[in-house]
mmCIF file of C-alpha atoms in Angstrom:
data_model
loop_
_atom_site.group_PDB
_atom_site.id
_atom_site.type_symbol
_atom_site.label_atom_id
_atom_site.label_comp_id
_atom_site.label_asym_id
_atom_site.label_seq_id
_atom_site.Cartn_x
_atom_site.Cartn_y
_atom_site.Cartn_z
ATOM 1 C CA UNK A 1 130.099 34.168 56.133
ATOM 2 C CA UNK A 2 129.071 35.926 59.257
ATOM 3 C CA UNK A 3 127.635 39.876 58.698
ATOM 4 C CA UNK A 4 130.635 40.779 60.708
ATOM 5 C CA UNK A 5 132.768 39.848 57.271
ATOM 6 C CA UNK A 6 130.186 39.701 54.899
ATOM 7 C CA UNK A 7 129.491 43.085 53.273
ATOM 8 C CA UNK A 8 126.128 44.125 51.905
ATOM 9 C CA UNK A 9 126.810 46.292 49.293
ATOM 10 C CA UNK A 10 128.667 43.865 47.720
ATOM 11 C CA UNK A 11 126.030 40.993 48.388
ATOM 12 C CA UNK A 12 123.270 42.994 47.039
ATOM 13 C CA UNK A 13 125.688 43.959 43.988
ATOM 14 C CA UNK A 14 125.811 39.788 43.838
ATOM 15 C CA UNK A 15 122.274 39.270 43.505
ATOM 16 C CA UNK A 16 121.151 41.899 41.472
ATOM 17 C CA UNK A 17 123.571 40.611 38.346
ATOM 18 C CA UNK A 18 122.171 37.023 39.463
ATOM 19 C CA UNK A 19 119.343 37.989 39.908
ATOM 20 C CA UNK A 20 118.422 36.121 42.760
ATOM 21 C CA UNK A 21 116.478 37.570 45.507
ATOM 22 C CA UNK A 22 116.894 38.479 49.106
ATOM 23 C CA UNK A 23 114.301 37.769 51.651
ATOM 24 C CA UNK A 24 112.652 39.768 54.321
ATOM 25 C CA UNK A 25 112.026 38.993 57.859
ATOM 26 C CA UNK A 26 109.744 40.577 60.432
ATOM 27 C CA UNK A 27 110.695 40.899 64.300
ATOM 28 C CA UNK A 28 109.858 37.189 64.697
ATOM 29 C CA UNK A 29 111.882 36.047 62.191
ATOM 30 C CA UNK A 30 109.424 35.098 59.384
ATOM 31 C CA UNK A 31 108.807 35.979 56.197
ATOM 32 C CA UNK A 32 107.145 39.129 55.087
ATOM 33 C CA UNK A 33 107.060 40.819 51.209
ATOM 34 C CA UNK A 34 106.663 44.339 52.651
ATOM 35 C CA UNK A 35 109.868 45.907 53.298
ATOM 36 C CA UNK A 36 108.168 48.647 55.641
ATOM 37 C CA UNK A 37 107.378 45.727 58.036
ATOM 38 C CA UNK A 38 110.985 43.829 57.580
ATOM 39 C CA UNK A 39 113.452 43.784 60.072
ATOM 40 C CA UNK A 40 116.106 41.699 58.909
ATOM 41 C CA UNK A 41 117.304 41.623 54.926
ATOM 42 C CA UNK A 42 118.857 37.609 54.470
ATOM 43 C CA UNK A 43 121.158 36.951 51.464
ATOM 44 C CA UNK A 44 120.343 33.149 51.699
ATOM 45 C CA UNK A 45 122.767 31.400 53.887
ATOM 46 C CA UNK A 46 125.500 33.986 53.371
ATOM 47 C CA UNK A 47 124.729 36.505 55.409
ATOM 48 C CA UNK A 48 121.845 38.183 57.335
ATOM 49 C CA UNK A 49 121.707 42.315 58.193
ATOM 50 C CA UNK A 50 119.460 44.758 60.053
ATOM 51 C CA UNK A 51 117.119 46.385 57.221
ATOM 52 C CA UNK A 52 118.809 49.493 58.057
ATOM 53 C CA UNK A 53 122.068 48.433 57.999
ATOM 54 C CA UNK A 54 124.676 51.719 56.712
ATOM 55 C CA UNK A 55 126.221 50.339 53.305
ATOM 56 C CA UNK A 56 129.873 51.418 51.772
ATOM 57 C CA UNK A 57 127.893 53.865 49.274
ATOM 58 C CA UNK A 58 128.198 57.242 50.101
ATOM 59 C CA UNK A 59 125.710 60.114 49.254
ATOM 60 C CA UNK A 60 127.567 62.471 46.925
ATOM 61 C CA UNK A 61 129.328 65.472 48.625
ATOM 62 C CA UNK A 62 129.147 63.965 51.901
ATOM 63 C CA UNK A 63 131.958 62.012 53.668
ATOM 64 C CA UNK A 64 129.635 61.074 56.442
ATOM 65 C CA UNK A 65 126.145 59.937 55.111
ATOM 66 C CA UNK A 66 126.222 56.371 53.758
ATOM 67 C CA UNK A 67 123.185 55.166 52.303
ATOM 68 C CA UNK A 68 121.424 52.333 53.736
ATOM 69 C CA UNK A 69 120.667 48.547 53.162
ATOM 70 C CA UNK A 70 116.778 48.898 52.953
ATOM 71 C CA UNK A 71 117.317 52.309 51.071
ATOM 72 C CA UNK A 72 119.165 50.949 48.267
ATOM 73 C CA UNK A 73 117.134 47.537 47.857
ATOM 74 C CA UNK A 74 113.334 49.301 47.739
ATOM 75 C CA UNK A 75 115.232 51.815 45.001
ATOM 76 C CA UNK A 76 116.152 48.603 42.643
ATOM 77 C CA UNK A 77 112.803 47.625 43.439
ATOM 78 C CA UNK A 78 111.150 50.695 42.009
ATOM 79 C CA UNK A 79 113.380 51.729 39.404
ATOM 80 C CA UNK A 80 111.719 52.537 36.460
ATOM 81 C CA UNK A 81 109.345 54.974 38.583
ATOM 82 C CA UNK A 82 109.749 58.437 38.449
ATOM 83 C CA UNK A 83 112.068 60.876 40.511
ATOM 84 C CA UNK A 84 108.700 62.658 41.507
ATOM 85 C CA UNK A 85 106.450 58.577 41.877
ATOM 86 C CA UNK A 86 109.718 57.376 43.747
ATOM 87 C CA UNK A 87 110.258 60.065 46.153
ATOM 88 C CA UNK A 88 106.603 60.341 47.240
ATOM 89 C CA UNK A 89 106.991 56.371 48.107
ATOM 90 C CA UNK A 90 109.918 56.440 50.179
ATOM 91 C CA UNK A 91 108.390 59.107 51.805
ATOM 92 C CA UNK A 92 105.532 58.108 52.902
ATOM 93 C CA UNK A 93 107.341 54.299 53.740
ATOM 94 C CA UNK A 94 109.915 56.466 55.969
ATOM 95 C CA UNK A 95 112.688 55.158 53.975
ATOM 96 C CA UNK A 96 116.098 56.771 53.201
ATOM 97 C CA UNK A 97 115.921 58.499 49.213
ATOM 98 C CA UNK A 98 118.410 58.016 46.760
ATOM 99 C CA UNK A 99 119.521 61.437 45.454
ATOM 100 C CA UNK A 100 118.423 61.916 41.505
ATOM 101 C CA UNK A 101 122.212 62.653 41.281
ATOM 102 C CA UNK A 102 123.257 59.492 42.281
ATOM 103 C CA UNK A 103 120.496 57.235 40.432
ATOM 104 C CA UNK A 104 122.864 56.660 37.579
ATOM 105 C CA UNK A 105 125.637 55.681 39.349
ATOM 106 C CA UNK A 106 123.503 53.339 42.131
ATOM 107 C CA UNK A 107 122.108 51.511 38.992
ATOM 108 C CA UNK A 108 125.061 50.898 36.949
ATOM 109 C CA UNK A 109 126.961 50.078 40.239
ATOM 110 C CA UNK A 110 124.430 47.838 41.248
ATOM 111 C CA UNK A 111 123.351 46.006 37.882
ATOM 112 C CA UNK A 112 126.781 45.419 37.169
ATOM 113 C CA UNK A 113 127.235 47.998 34.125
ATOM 114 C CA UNK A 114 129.708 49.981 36.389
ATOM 115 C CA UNK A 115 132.328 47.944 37.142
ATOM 116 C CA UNK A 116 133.741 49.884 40.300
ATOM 117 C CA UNK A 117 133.286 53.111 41.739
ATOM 118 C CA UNK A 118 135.365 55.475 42.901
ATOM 119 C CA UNK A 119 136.428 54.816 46.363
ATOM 120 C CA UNK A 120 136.973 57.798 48.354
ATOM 121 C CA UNK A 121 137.825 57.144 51.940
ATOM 122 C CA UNK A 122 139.710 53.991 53.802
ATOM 123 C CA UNK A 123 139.333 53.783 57.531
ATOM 124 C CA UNK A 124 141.875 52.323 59.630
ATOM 125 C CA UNK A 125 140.657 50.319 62.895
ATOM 126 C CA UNK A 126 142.689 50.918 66.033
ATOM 127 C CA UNK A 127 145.201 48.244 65.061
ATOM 128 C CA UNK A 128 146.014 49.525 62.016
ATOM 129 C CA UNK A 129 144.559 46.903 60.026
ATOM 130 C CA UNK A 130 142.712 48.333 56.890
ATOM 131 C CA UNK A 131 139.077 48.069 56.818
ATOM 132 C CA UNK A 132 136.580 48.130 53.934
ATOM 133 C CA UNK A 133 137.432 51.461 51.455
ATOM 134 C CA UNK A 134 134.094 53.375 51.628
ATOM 135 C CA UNK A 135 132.480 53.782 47.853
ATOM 136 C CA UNK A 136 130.951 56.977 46.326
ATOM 137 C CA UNK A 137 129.451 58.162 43.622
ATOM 138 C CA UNK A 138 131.441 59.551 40.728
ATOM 139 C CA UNK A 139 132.746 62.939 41.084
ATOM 140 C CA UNK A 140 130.132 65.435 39.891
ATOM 141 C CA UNK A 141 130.732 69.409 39.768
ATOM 142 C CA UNK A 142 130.294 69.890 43.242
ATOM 143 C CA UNK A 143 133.219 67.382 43.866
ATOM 144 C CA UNK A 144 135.395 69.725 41.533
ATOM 145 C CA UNK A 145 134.610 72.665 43.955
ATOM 146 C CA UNK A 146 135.488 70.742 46.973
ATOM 147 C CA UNK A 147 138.893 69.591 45.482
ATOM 148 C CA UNK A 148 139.785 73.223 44.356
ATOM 149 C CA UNK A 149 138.532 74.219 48.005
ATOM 150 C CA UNK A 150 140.626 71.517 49.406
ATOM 151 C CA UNK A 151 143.869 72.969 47.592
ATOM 152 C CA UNK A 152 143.048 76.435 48.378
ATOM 153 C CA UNK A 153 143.760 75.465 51.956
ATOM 154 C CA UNK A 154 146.872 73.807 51.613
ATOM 155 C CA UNK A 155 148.539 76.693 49.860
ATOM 156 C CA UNK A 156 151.132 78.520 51.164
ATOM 157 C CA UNK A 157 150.925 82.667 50.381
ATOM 158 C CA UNK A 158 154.765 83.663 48.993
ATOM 159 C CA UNK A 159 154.497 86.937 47.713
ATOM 160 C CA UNK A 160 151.059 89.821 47.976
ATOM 161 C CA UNK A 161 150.370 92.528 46.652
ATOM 162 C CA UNK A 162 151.444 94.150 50.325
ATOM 163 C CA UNK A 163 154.454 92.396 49.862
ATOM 164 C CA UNK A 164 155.394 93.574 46.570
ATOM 165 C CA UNK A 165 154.768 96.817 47.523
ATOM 166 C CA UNK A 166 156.513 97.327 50.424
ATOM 167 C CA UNK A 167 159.980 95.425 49.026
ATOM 168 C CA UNK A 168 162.188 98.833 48.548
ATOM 169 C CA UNK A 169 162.302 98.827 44.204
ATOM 170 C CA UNK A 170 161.591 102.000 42.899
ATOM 171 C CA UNK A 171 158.853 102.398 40.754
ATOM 172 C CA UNK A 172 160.151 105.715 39.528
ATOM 173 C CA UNK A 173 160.674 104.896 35.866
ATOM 174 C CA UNK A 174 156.842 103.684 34.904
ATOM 175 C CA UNK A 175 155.587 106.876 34.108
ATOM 176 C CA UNK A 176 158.609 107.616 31.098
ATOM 177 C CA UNK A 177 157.831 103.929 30.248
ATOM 178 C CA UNK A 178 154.415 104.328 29.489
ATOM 179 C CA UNK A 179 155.296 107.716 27.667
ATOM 180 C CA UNK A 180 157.633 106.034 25.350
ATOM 181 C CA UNK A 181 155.214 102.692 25.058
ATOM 182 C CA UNK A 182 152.078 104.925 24.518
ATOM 183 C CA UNK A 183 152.953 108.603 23.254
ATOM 184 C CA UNK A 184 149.824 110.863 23.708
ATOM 185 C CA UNK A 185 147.960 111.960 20.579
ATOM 186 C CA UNK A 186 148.001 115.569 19.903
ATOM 187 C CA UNK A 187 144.319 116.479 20.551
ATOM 188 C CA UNK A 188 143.868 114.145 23.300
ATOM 189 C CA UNK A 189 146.603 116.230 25.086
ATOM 190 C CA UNK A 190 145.610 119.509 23.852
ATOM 191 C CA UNK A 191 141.710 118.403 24.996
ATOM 192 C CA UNK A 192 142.873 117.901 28.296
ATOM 193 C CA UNK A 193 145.169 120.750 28.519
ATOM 194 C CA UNK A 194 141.936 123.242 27.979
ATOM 195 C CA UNK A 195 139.726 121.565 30.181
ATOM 196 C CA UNK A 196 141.944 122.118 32.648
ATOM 197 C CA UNK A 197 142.332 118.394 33.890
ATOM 198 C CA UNK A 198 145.225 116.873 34.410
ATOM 199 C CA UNK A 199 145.769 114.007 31.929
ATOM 200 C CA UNK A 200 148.143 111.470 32.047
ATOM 201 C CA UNK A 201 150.522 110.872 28.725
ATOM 202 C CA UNK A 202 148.653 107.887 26.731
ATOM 203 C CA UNK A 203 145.498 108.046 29.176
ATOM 204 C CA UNK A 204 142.299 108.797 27.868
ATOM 205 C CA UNK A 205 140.735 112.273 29.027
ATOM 206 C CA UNK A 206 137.815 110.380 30.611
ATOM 207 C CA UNK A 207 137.970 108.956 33.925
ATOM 208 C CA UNK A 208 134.655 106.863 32.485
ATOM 209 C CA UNK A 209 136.968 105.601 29.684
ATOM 210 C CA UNK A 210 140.233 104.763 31.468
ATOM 211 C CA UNK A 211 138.233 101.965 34.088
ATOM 212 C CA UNK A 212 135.664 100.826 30.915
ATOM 213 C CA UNK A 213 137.828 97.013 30.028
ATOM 214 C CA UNK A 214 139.001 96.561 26.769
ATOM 215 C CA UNK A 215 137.151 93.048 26.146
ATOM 216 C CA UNK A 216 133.881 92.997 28.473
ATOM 217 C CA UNK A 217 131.521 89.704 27.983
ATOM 218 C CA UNK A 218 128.198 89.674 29.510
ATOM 219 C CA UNK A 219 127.253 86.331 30.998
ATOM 220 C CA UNK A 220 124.147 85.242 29.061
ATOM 221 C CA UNK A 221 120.810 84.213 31.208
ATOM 222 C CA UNK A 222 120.025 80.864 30.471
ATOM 223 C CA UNK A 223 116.839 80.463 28.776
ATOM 224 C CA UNK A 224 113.677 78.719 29.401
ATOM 225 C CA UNK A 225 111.292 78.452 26.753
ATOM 226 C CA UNK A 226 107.312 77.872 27.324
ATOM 227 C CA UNK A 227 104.355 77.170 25.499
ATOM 228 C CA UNK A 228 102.655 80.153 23.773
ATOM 229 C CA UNK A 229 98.571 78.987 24.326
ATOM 230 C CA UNK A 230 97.177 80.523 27.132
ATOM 231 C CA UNK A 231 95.297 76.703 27.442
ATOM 232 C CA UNK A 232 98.908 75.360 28.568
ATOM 233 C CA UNK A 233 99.626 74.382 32.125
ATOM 234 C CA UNK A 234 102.694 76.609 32.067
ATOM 235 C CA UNK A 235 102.950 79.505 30.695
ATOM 236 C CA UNK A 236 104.121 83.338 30.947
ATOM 237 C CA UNK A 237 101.682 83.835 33.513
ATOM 238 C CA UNK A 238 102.589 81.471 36.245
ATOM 239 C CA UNK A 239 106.016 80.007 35.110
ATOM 240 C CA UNK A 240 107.901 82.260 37.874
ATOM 241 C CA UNK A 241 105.531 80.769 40.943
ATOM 242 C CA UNK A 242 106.580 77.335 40.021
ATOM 243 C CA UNK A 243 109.932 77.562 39.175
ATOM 244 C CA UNK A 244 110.694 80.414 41.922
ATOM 245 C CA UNK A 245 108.030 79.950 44.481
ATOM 246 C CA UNK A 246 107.459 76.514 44.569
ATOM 247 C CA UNK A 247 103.464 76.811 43.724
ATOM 248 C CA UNK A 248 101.490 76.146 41.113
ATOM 249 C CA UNK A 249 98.778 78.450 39.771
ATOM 250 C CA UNK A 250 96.154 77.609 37.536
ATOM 251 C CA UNK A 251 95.944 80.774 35.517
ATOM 252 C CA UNK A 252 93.596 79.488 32.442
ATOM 253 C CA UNK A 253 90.603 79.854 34.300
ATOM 254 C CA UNK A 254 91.100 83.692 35.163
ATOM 255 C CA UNK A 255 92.799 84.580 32.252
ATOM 256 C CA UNK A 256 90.658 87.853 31.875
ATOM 257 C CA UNK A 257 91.759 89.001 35.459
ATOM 258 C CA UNK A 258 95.542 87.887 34.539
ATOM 259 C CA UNK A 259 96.322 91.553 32.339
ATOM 260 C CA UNK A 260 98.494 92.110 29.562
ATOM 261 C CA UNK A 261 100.937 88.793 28.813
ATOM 262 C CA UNK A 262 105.203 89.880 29.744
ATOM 263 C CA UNK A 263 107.382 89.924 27.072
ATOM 264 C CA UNK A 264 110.097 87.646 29.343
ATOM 265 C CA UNK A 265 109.978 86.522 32.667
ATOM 266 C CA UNK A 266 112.942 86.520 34.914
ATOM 267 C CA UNK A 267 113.472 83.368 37.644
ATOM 268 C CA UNK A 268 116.343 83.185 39.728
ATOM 269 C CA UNK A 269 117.544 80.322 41.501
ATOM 270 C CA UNK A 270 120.265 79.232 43.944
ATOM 271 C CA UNK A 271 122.418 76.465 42.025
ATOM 272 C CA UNK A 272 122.563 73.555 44.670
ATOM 273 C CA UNK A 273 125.900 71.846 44.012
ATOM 274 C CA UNK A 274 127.819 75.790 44.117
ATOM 275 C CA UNK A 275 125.353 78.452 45.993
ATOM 276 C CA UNK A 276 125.548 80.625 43.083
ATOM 277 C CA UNK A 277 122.172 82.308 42.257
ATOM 278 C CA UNK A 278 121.781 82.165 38.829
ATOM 279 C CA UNK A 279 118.717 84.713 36.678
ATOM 280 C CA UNK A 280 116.904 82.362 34.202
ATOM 281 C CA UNK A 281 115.422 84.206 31.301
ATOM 282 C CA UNK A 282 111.787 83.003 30.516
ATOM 283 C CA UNK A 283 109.820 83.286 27.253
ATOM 284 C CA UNK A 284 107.240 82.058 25.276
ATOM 285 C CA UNK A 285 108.559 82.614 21.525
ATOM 286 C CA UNK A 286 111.645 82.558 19.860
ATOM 287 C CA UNK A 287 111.213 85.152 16.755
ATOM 288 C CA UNK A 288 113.242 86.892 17.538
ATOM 289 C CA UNK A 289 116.404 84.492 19.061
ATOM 290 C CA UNK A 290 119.660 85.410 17.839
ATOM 291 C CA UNK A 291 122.454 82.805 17.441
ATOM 292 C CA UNK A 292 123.642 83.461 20.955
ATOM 293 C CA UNK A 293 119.911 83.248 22.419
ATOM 294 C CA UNK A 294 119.333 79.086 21.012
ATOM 295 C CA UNK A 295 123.123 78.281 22.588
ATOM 296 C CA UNK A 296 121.995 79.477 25.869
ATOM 297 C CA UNK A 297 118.524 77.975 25.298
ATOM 298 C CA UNK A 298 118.640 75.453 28.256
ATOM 299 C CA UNK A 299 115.354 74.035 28.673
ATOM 300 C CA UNK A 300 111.467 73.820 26.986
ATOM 301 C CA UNK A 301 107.923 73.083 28.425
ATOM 302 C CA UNK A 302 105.633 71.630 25.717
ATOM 303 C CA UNK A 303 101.989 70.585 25.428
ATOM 304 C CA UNK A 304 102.732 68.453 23.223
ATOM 305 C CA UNK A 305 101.753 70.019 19.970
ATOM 306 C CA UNK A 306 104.404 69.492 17.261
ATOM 307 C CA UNK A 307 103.838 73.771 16.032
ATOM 308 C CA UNK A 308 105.425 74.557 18.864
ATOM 309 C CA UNK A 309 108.677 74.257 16.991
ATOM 310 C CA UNK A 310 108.205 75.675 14.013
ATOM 311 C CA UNK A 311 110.227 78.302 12.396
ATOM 312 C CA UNK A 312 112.989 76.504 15.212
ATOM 313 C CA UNK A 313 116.415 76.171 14.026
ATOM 314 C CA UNK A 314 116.086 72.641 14.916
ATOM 315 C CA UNK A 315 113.506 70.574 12.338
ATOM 316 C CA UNK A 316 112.015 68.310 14.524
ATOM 317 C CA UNK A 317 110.622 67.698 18.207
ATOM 318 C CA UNK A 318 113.327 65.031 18.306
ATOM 319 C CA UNK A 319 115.812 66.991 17.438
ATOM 320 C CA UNK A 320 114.742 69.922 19.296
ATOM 321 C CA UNK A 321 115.232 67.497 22.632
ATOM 322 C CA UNK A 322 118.546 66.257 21.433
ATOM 323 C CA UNK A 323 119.864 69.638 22.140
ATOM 324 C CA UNK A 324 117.664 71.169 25.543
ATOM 325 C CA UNK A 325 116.013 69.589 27.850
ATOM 326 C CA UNK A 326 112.237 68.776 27.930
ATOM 327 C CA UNK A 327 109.674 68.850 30.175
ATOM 328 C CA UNK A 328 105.545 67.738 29.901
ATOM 329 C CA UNK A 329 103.332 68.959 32.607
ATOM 330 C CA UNK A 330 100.562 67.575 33.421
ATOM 331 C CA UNK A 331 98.492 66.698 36.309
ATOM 332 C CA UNK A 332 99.295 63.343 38.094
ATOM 333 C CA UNK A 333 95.971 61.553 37.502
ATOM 334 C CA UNK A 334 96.481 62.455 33.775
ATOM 335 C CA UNK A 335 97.985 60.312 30.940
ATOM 336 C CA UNK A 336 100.111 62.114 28.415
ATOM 337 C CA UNK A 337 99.479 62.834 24.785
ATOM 338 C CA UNK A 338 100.680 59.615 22.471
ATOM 339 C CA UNK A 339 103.029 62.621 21.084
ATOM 340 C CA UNK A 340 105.625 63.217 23.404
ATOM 341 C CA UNK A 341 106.220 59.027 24.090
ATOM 342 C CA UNK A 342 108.565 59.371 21.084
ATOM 343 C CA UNK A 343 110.092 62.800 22.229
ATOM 344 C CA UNK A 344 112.780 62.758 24.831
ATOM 345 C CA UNK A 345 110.908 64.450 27.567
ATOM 346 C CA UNK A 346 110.555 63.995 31.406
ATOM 347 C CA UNK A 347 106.829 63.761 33.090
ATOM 348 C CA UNK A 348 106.043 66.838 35.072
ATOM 349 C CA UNK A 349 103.460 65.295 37.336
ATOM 350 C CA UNK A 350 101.301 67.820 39.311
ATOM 351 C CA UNK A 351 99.032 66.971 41.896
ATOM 352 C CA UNK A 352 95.534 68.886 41.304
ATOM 353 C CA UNK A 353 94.954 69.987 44.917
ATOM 354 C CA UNK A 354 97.602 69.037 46.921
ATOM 355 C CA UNK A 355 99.949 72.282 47.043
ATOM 356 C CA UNK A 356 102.361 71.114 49.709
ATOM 357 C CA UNK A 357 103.644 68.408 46.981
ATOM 358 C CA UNK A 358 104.797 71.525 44.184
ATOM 359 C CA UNK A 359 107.872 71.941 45.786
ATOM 360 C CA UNK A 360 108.760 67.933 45.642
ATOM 361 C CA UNK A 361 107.905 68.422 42.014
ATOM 362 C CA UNK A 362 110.039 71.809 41.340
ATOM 363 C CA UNK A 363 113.253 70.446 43.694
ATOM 364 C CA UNK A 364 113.282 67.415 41.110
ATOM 365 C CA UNK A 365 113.193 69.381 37.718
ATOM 366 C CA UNK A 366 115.648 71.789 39.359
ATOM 367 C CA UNK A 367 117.757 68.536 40.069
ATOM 368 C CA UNK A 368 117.653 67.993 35.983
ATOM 369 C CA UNK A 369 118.080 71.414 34.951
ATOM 370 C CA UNK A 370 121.401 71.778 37.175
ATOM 371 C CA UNK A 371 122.779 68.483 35.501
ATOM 372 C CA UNK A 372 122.007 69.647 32.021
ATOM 373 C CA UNK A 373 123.172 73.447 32.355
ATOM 374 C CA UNK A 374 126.832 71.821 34.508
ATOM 375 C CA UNK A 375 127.027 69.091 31.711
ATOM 376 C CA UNK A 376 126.087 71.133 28.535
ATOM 377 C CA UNK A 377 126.321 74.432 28.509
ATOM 378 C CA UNK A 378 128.776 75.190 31.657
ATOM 379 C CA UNK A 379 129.517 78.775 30.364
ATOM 380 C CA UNK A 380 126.348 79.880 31.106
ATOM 381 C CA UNK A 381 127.482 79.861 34.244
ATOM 382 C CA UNK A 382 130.802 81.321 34.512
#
């Protein structure tokens, strides 16, 4: 099979579930173990391919940027890193990163626990012979958008408001409808009447009134809950320069030049996958949550102290990251309490000097927290 025919998403689908392994080759054609220094990937006598080689996988909600060879075998390679361990590899190896969107999907595609993925595009050579159906990741939210953008486009405007408007009926007859449908009440009328405002029959006196809507629903601010010891990484004081700014700041050793603790902090961000800037509400107890205050409770930072939760609606730490999402910070040369190995909670790693890597760190957890809010709890978004 020459590479012409052969294709290598497929091949290194092959010998992942076999797993049998591919081998590297440097310039010179020999053997090397150090992908950074390989110029040729070789699926035994099949079929041979440029490291770099574009594959059929496409990056979600792009119809352009396929994912490459090299990029896809040094991610099954490092799999059971972290977002935040495996993006600070490829980095610094120059390699193409898989999005954390897409990790799923890569995986189970490539493992063999996906059978198929959704194929999204089929390109047509000159003749008109097909070729190879390009493959992408499932549809996520973002795809939804695209598809209602995408039939948006295609529709064809019958009738405006312009339109309706301007056809010749007579609209004469709404005012005695509305009369007979809604007959004024007595000192409504006889209010208006000595005001000396005019006041339509059935229409309330107020101007303030008539535009206030019947039903009016608040969108809720998602919440983010953090821990209440001032010896936490995170906390009231510095929880809106991460997640907003991008930088962390060690408050706990000026905590006597930090001031009086907020009630709530307030962080907005811009939603990725839609543009929307959402305001996420911050706080460091829950005493006094209402029932509509733990459904839009989105996400918690613990130290890993089990009192955190207490007096929570939810009995357990378990249980408590059944329901919201859970994140441990601590610095990257640290290991975490033996606590939170049983509690379903991602790593924050932070580096102790190196600034420039905090926004690495916060694009990641944003990456999560997106996922969780668009999965979960979508009407905290509407």
């Amino acid at each position: 099979m020459s590479p012409t025919t052969a294709d290598p998403l497929n091949l290194l689908r092959q010998y992942t579930i076999q797993s049998k392994k591919v081998e590297l080759l440097d310039q010179n054609g020999n053997p090397t173990p150090d992908l950074q220094s390989a110029a040729t990937i070789r699926f035994g006598e099949e079929a041979s391919f440029a490291r770099d080689t574009p594959t059929s996988f496409l990056r979600s909600n792009s119809d352009s940027d396929q994912y490459t060879l090299s990029a896809l075998l040094h991610f099954l390679d490092h799999r059971d890193q972290t977002f935040y361990e495996y993006m600070k590899m490829t980095n610094t190896l120059g390699l193409q990163t898989i999005s954390f969107g897409d990790r799923a999907q890569v995986l189970g595609y490539l493992t063999g626990k996906t059978p198929e993925i959704t194929p999204a595009v089929v390109e047509k050579q000159d003749g008109g012979d097909a070729k190879r159906a390009k493959t992408r990741a499932a549809p996520d939210v973002s795809t939804a958008n695209d598809i209602a953008r995408d039939i948006m486009r295609r529709e064809r405007v019958l009738i405006t408001s312009s339109s309706v408007l301007s056809s010749g009926k007579s609209f004469a007859r709404v005012p005695d409808l509305a009369k007979a449908l809604f007959p004024a009440k007595p000192g409504a009328v006889a209010k208006g009447a000595m005001s000396g405002k005019p006041t339509a029959a059935g229409t309330p006196a107020s101007g303030q009134a008539a535009r206030r809507p019947a039903h009016h629903r608040k969108r809720r601010n998602p919440i983010i809950v953090v821990p209440a010891a001032t010896t936490s990484m995170l906390t009231m004081y510095n929880i809106k320069s991460l997640l907003q700014d991008h930088q962390f700041v060690d408050c706990r050793a000026d905590m006597d030049k930090a001031g009086p603790k907020p009630h709530e902090v307030f962080v907005e961000h811009t939603m990725s996958y839609s543009g929307q800037t959402v305001k996420f509400r911050a706080v460091d107890s829950v005493q006094d949550f209402t029932e509509a205050d733990w459904e839009a409770l989105v996400c918690v930072f613990t130290q890993g102290a089990a009192w955190q939760f207490k007096n929570w609606i939810w009995k357990s730490p378990e249980e408590v990251f059944q329901n919201c999402l859970g994140f441990y910070p601590k610095y990257q040369d640290e290991r975490p309490k033996d606590t939170v190995t049983s509690w379903a909670v991602s790593l924050l790693n932070i580096e102790r000097s190196k600034r420039h890597m905090d926004r690495a760190t916060v694009v990641g957890l944003w990456n999560s927290l997106e996922q969780f809010v668009a999965r979960n709890k979508p009407d905290l978004l509407g």
